[in-house]
XYZ file of C-alpha atoms in Angstrom:
432
model
C -56.335 -13.292 17.141
C -53.129 -14.843 15.720
C -50.516 -13.394 17.787
C -47.987 -16.232 19.162
C -48.318 -15.622 22.911
C -45.186 -17.832 23.147
C -42.719 -15.855 21.177
C -43.520 -11.980 22.488
C -41.398 -9.446 20.791
C -41.629 -6.266 21.720
C -40.869 -3.025 19.736
C -41.745 0.386 21.054
C -41.489 3.386 18.555
C -40.358 6.952 20.497
C -38.131 7.223 23.328
C -38.896 10.161 24.862
C -40.817 10.399 28.410
C -43.060 7.874 27.899
C -41.327 4.960 25.475
C -38.064 4.702 27.164
C -39.658 3.885 30.877
C -41.855 1.289 28.745
C -39.291 -0.273 26.559
C -37.231 -0.827 30.028
C -39.981 -2.492 31.882
C -40.806 -4.531 29.351
C -37.040 -5.547 28.545
C -37.227 -7.061 31.869
C -39.200 -9.725 30.875
C -39.427 -9.790 27.174
C -37.222 -9.530 24.044
C -37.812 -5.582 23.097
C -36.101 -3.035 20.794
C -36.547 0.290 21.509
C -36.812 2.542 17.961
C -36.396 6.359 17.323
C -35.676 8.299 14.589
C -33.002 10.452 16.392
C -29.402 9.405 15.647
C -27.965 11.047 18.947
C -30.808 9.706 21.399
C -30.240 6.112 20.389
C -26.128 6.773 20.786
C -26.846 8.523 24.162
C -29.024 5.358 25.406
C -27.058 2.553 24.299
C -24.017 4.116 26.347
C -26.599 4.006 29.034
C -27.634 7.957 28.941
C -30.950 9.159 29.372
C -30.876 12.867 28.797
C -34.630 13.345 30.318
C -33.207 11.708 33.368
C -36.212 9.404 34.058
C -34.248 6.379 33.777
C -31.173 5.923 36.072
C -27.820 4.646 34.132
C -27.494 1.555 36.215
C -30.961 0.499 35.393
C -30.654 1.509 31.653
C -27.133 -0.714 31.676
C -28.896 -3.457 33.671
C -32.087 -4.043 30.766
C -29.643 -3.899 27.440
C -29.596 -7.462 25.732
C -26.919 -9.511 26.376
C -25.530 -12.260 23.642
C -27.778 -15.286 23.760
C -30.597 -13.408 26.417
C -34.174 -13.994 25.229
C -35.112 -10.490 27.506
C -33.351 -6.915 27.398
C -34.098 -4.172 25.107
C -31.871 -3.101 21.951
C -31.988 0.441 20.607
C -32.022 1.054 17.230
C -32.815 3.823 14.281
C -32.694 1.047 11.579
C -36.701 0.316 10.866
C -35.327 -3.219 9.688
C -34.254 -4.193 12.751
C -37.605 -4.799 13.985
C -39.452 -6.239 11.535
C -39.393 -9.686 13.646
C -41.571 -8.130 16.019
C -45.209 -8.858 16.576
C -46.529 -6.156 19.342
C -45.472 -2.372 18.143
C -46.401 0.020 20.497
C -46.499 3.798 19.203
C -45.060 6.569 21.978
C -44.294 9.324 19.697
C -45.644 12.719 20.888
C -49.177 14.805 20.100
C -48.107 18.431 19.458
C -50.302 21.172 18.088
C -49.152 23.568 15.370
C -48.951 27.355 15.412
C -52.634 27.660 15.199
C -53.613 25.246 17.962
C -54.506 22.178 15.338
C -53.435 18.852 16.167
C -50.181 17.902 14.365
C -50.541 14.488 13.228
C -47.005 14.111 11.737
C -45.437 12.531 13.999
C -48.185 9.827 14.502
C -48.509 9.663 10.710
C -44.893 8.911 10.418
C -44.922 5.935 13.196
C -48.028 4.272 11.451
C -45.900 4.147 8.254
C -42.801 3.242 9.842
C -44.807 0.267 11.623
C -46.936 -0.603 8.502
C -43.445 -1.020 6.536
C -42.870 -4.001 8.605
C -46.173 -5.753 9.815
C -46.683 -8.984 9.661
C -50.031 -10.855 9.645
C -50.682 -11.737 13.407
C -49.020 -8.615 14.659
C -50.708 -6.043 17.389
C -49.940 -2.491 17.035
C -50.772 -0.287 20.498
C -51.119 3.000 20.378
C -50.256 5.391 23.580
C -49.887 8.663 22.108
C -52.714 11.241 23.640
C -55.163 11.826 20.845
C -58.840 12.584 20.428
C -61.906 9.981 20.607
C -61.589 7.910 17.068
C -58.317 9.385 15.766
C -56.607 6.134 16.065
C -59.003 4.464 14.070
C -60.133 6.792 11.765
C -56.431 7.804 11.051
C -53.893 5.534 11.805
C -55.956 2.304 11.359
C -56.320 2.932 7.311
C -52.326 4.135 7.270
C -51.474 0.744 8.503
C -53.714 -0.999 5.862
C -52.806 1.415 3.105
C -48.848 0.762 3.626
C -48.727 -2.643 4.623
C -51.658 -4.067 2.512
C -53.121 -6.035 5.455
C -56.578 -6.278 6.697
C -57.461 -4.577 10.270
C -59.275 -7.197 12.284
C -58.316 -9.696 9.736
C -54.501 -9.458 9.696
C -53.789 -7.211 12.011
C -55.569 -5.781 15.266
C -55.006 -2.711 17.190
C -54.726 -1.375 20.972
C -54.950 1.847 22.520
C -53.527 2.267 26.156
C -52.889 5.941 26.911
C -49.450 6.728 28.702
C -49.881 7.964 32.179
C -46.519 8.693 32.857
C -45.904 12.220 35.093
C -42.066 13.179 34.503
C -39.976 14.224 37.443
C -42.108 12.168 39.677
C -39.893 9.687 41.602
C -43.200 8.384 43.840
C -45.227 7.433 40.568
C -43.412 5.783 37.841
C -44.629 3.166 35.384
C -45.179 0.342 37.180
C -47.120 2.171 40.214
C -49.936 3.969 37.608
C -52.872 1.826 36.836
C -53.328 1.318 33.245
C -56.026 1.716 31.056
C -56.097 -0.497 28.113
C -58.456 -1.151 25.117
C -58.562 -3.229 21.895
C -60.192 -3.462 18.490
C -61.882 -6.435 19.272
C -63.214 -8.373 22.571
C -60.049 -10.653 22.035
C -57.474 -8.187 21.399
C -58.782 -5.843 24.072
C -57.964 -9.488 26.563
C -54.600 -9.798 25.028
C -53.334 -5.998 25.795
C -54.452 -6.272 29.217
C -52.514 -9.345 30.021
C -49.697 -8.107 28.207
C -49.824 -4.748 30.186
C -50.627 -6.318 33.230
C -47.279 -8.518 33.134
C -45.418 -4.863 33.676
C -48.082 -3.155 35.995
C -48.122 -3.765 39.552
C -50.605 -0.970 39.484
C -53.267 -2.870 37.909
C -55.375 -2.356 34.601
C -58.527 -0.948 33.454
C -60.311 -2.344 30.697
C -61.952 -0.067 28.460
C -65.256 -0.964 26.475
C -63.655 0.512 23.211
C -60.656 2.458 21.991
C -62.575 5.521 21.819
C -64.148 5.447 25.296
C -59.956 5.007 26.307
C -59.019 7.903 24.261
C -61.790 10.105 25.613
C -60.826 9.096 29.189
C -57.186 10.005 28.430
C -57.908 13.492 26.857
C -59.986 14.351 29.628
C -57.915 13.702 32.555
C -55.790 16.979 31.383
C -58.582 18.884 30.277
C -60.046 18.465 33.798
C -56.579 19.914 35.358
C -56.594 22.417 32.849
C -60.048 23.783 33.405
C -59.323 23.893 37.240
C -55.990 25.505 37.032
C -57.996 28.386 34.908
C -60.231 29.019 37.539
C -57.626 28.968 40.356
C -55.511 31.374 37.914
C -58.536 33.757 37.184
C -59.429 34.002 40.509
C -55.193 34.580 41.079
C -55.804 37.810 38.894
C -58.810 39.247 41.099
C -57.027 38.548 43.851
C -54.349 40.297 42.707
C -56.463 43.399 42.042
C -58.184 43.279 45.055
C -54.659 43.211 46.884
C -55.286 39.880 48.537
C -52.864 36.801 49.169
C -53.985 34.232 46.629
C -52.131 31.165 48.719
C -53.491 32.604 51.818
C -57.072 32.417 50.502
C -56.535 28.765 49.189
C -55.293 27.824 52.263
C -58.301 28.736 54.201
C -60.809 27.495 51.592
C -58.878 24.011 51.760
C -59.797 23.494 55.146
C -63.282 22.591 53.603
C -63.199 18.980 53.198
C -64.249 19.080 49.755
C -62.161 21.989 48.130
C -59.759 20.803 45.631
C -55.936 21.746 46.220
C -55.182 23.299 42.913
C -52.875 26.355 42.896
C -51.997 29.153 40.249
C -49.355 28.801 37.723
C -47.993 28.586 34.059
C -49.555 25.916 32.342
C -47.150 24.436 29.902
C -45.389 20.942 28.528
C -46.961 18.514 26.025
C -49.617 17.529 28.035
C -51.808 20.146 29.691
C -51.384 23.031 27.627
C -51.551 20.692 24.186
C -54.188 17.909 24.685
C -57.327 20.194 25.575
C -56.825 21.346 21.571
C -57.132 17.746 20.517
C -60.364 17.343 22.140
C -61.551 21.095 20.975
C -60.582 20.296 17.350
C -62.815 17.185 17.415
C -65.444 18.991 18.948
C -65.926 21.596 16.331
C -65.980 18.610 13.377
C -68.913 17.502 15.488
C -70.428 20.861 15.058
C -70.066 21.936 18.575
C -68.218 24.819 20.032
C -66.546 23.997 23.283
C -66.771 27.161 25.127
C -65.095 26.235 28.707
C -62.327 24.130 27.539
C -61.182 27.221 25.312
C -61.962 29.887 27.825
C -59.733 27.434 29.769
C -57.185 27.797 27.527
C -57.192 31.415 26.859
C -56.866 32.194 30.777
C -53.903 29.722 31.400
C -52.327 31.110 28.264
C -52.506 34.516 29.164
C -50.685 33.796 32.778
C -47.297 34.783 31.690
C -48.433 38.282 30.487
C -50.013 38.944 34.056
C -47.108 37.423 35.818
C -45.002 39.752 33.936
C -46.859 42.859 34.447
C -47.287 42.050 38.641
C -43.540 42.210 38.495
C -43.069 44.988 36.267
C -45.978 47.079 38.730
C -43.867 45.898 41.805
C -40.491 47.475 40.312
C -42.452 50.594 39.358
C -43.441 51.134 43.037
C -39.928 50.753 43.875
C -38.998 52.917 41.060
C -36.385 50.545 39.330
C -36.977 51.319 35.983
C -37.304 48.505 33.425
C -35.839 49.551 30.576
C -32.344 48.479 31.029
C -33.135 46.391 34.238
C -31.250 43.457 34.580
C -34.073 40.624 35.275
C -32.724 36.946 36.614
C -35.083 34.249 35.984
C -34.821 31.084 37.944
C -35.929 28.072 36.228
C -36.788 27.339 32.168
C -38.455 24.316 32.268
C -42.108 23.520 32.031
C -41.941 21.833 35.520
C -39.773 21.616 38.668
C -37.391 18.638 38.507
C -37.742 17.860 35.216
C -35.296 19.053 31.786
C -38.135 19.021 29.487
C -38.349 23.014 28.103
C -41.150 21.768 25.354
C -43.854 24.446 25.401
C -42.778 25.914 28.674
C -44.725 29.289 29.016
C -41.456 30.901 30.860
C -40.676 31.965 27.419
C -43.754 34.076 27.435
C -42.940 35.706 30.441
C -39.242 36.368 29.155
C -40.466 38.074 26.160
C -42.723 40.607 28.056
C -39.575 41.664 29.419
C -37.875 41.986 26.459
C -40.619 44.202 24.663
C -39.602 46.372 27.561
C -35.719 46.471 26.664
C -34.492 44.715 29.908
C -32.104 42.532 30.016
C -32.587 38.868 30.667
C -30.588 36.183 32.278
C -31.955 32.528 32.971
C -30.318 30.109 35.239
C -31.409 26.337 35.012
C -29.401 23.687 36.271
C -31.683 21.017 34.716
C -31.297 22.491 31.429
C -28.214 21.611 28.302
C -27.271 24.948 26.521
C -27.353 22.949 23.632
C -31.388 22.857 24.029
C -32.186 26.812 24.255
C -31.409 28.583 20.844
C -32.950 32.373 21.715
C -31.739 35.688 20.987
C -34.047 37.137 23.833
C -32.146 35.947 27.016
C -29.058 34.374 27.810
C -28.963 30.874 29.469
C -26.343 31.574 32.195
C -24.172 28.725 34.254
C -24.338 30.340 37.275
C -26.168 33.498 38.753
C -23.731 36.742 39.999
C -24.575 38.052 43.570
C -25.867 41.673 43.654
C -26.575 41.980 40.133
C -30.165 41.711 39.571
C -33.050 44.422 39.603
C -35.156 41.814 40.043
C -35.351 38.086 40.037
C -38.486 36.020 39.259
C -38.489 32.388 40.515
C -40.440 30.717 37.964
C -39.965 26.932 38.384
C -39.394 25.442 42.209
C -36.487 22.771 41.686
C -35.316 21.485 44.231
C -31.957 23.350 44.183
C -33.981 26.925 44.371
C -35.731 25.373 47.214
C -32.432 24.151 48.896
C -30.981 27.424 48.270
C -33.326 29.223 50.662
C -34.647 32.711 49.996
C -31.786 34.532 51.901
C -29.330 33.066 49.068
C -31.902 34.005 46.375
C -32.295 37.784 48.091
C -28.232 37.987 47.873
C -28.669 37.912 43.966
C -30.532 41.139 43.494
C -29.189 44.812 44.138
C -29.490 46.336 47.733
C -32.961 47.597 45.950
C -34.828 44.627 43.855
C -37.808 42.797 43.260
C -38.491 38.970 44.267
C -41.229 37.193 42.828
C -42.152 33.566 43.488
C -44.525 32.618 40.584
C -44.536 28.892 42.309
C -44.867 30.428 46.096
C -42.274 28.458 47.388
C -41.660 30.946 50.471
C -43.997 32.659 52.582
C -45.624 35.885 51.612
C -43.528 37.840 54.216
C -40.300 36.774 52.573
C -41.123 37.759 48.783
C -42.324 41.137 47.350
C -44.918 39.496 45.350
C -46.312 36.189 44.345
C -49.155 34.222 42.185
């Protein structure tokens, strides 16, 4: 390796939930650049505003580079600004397309951008979740082709999968153990040393980039499959007239029963990452039955929830057509403003098919982020106005409201369905 350890200048490409906290931590010790193609995002961050709410204004302002300082971060969308860097960390999303196939567009774009400013002795580290082999099979050839440099000769590559948990104040970046790897043993040692300087929880060095890639993708697959099992049990228990939460509480008294809960599985991790491994598995000639079965079950939960609410409304003789439905929460998880791949929209779509009028209230969502003709995103719900209320996301605001205040939003005869089982079964008409 040729990297000058005495002059580390780091560029983080992609300033979302993963990249921004990373840039902030590195900026405390190193000269750091935060790069993103979104001009509005760059302008907001420069002004101390993080729309993801992961980094507080005071923390963001504290790490912005001061004149003459050797540390701190500068935010930019000009690729030439990061040409002087010798460490490039890629943290862009790895989404799927409408056919559940991996969409490499952001990753390829970031690889081309890095390659355009890559110099001899530089190290490129990828954090984006991928299938085992993708970094070296897809990204490295782009780096070589565009830069004209040789892999493991002129530049080296590392992989350290992100483990950010959005909306979790107790598990921040430095508190989560980091898996690290490199394209050579020397690179792996360097990558480990670099991350160890900001991660207080420590590191785990994988034997290869492929092992680190595989470890990351199965973290989310394991959760997905386990949640799918509980979701399937919830469907069975609903038909049997048994409260799923009571069953789980009883079973949970055994020491080795895992505390998974049913729910909508959306977002940009659990609902997406499994398709990267299934894509690779089928490329290798194997059809992954359990992983895909889990995906089918979890993707079908929105329709199950809507059907449950409709059945409860019918039993109370509340007409679904033209009914006013209030959905509390739209994001993919609680206390987080991210609506990417949220499955709440699947619940809404079902009611729209029945010609119900749907209103959504979510204090975490910016109206400018929502563009839909299916529902209205409202500033505040009107008391006594709704035929059915669906508590879809367990934001702290809804917990603090309490069940009585939420009930007051409904008409004299209404349904309250608690997707997240925030309240005891005796206080609601139904829950998952």
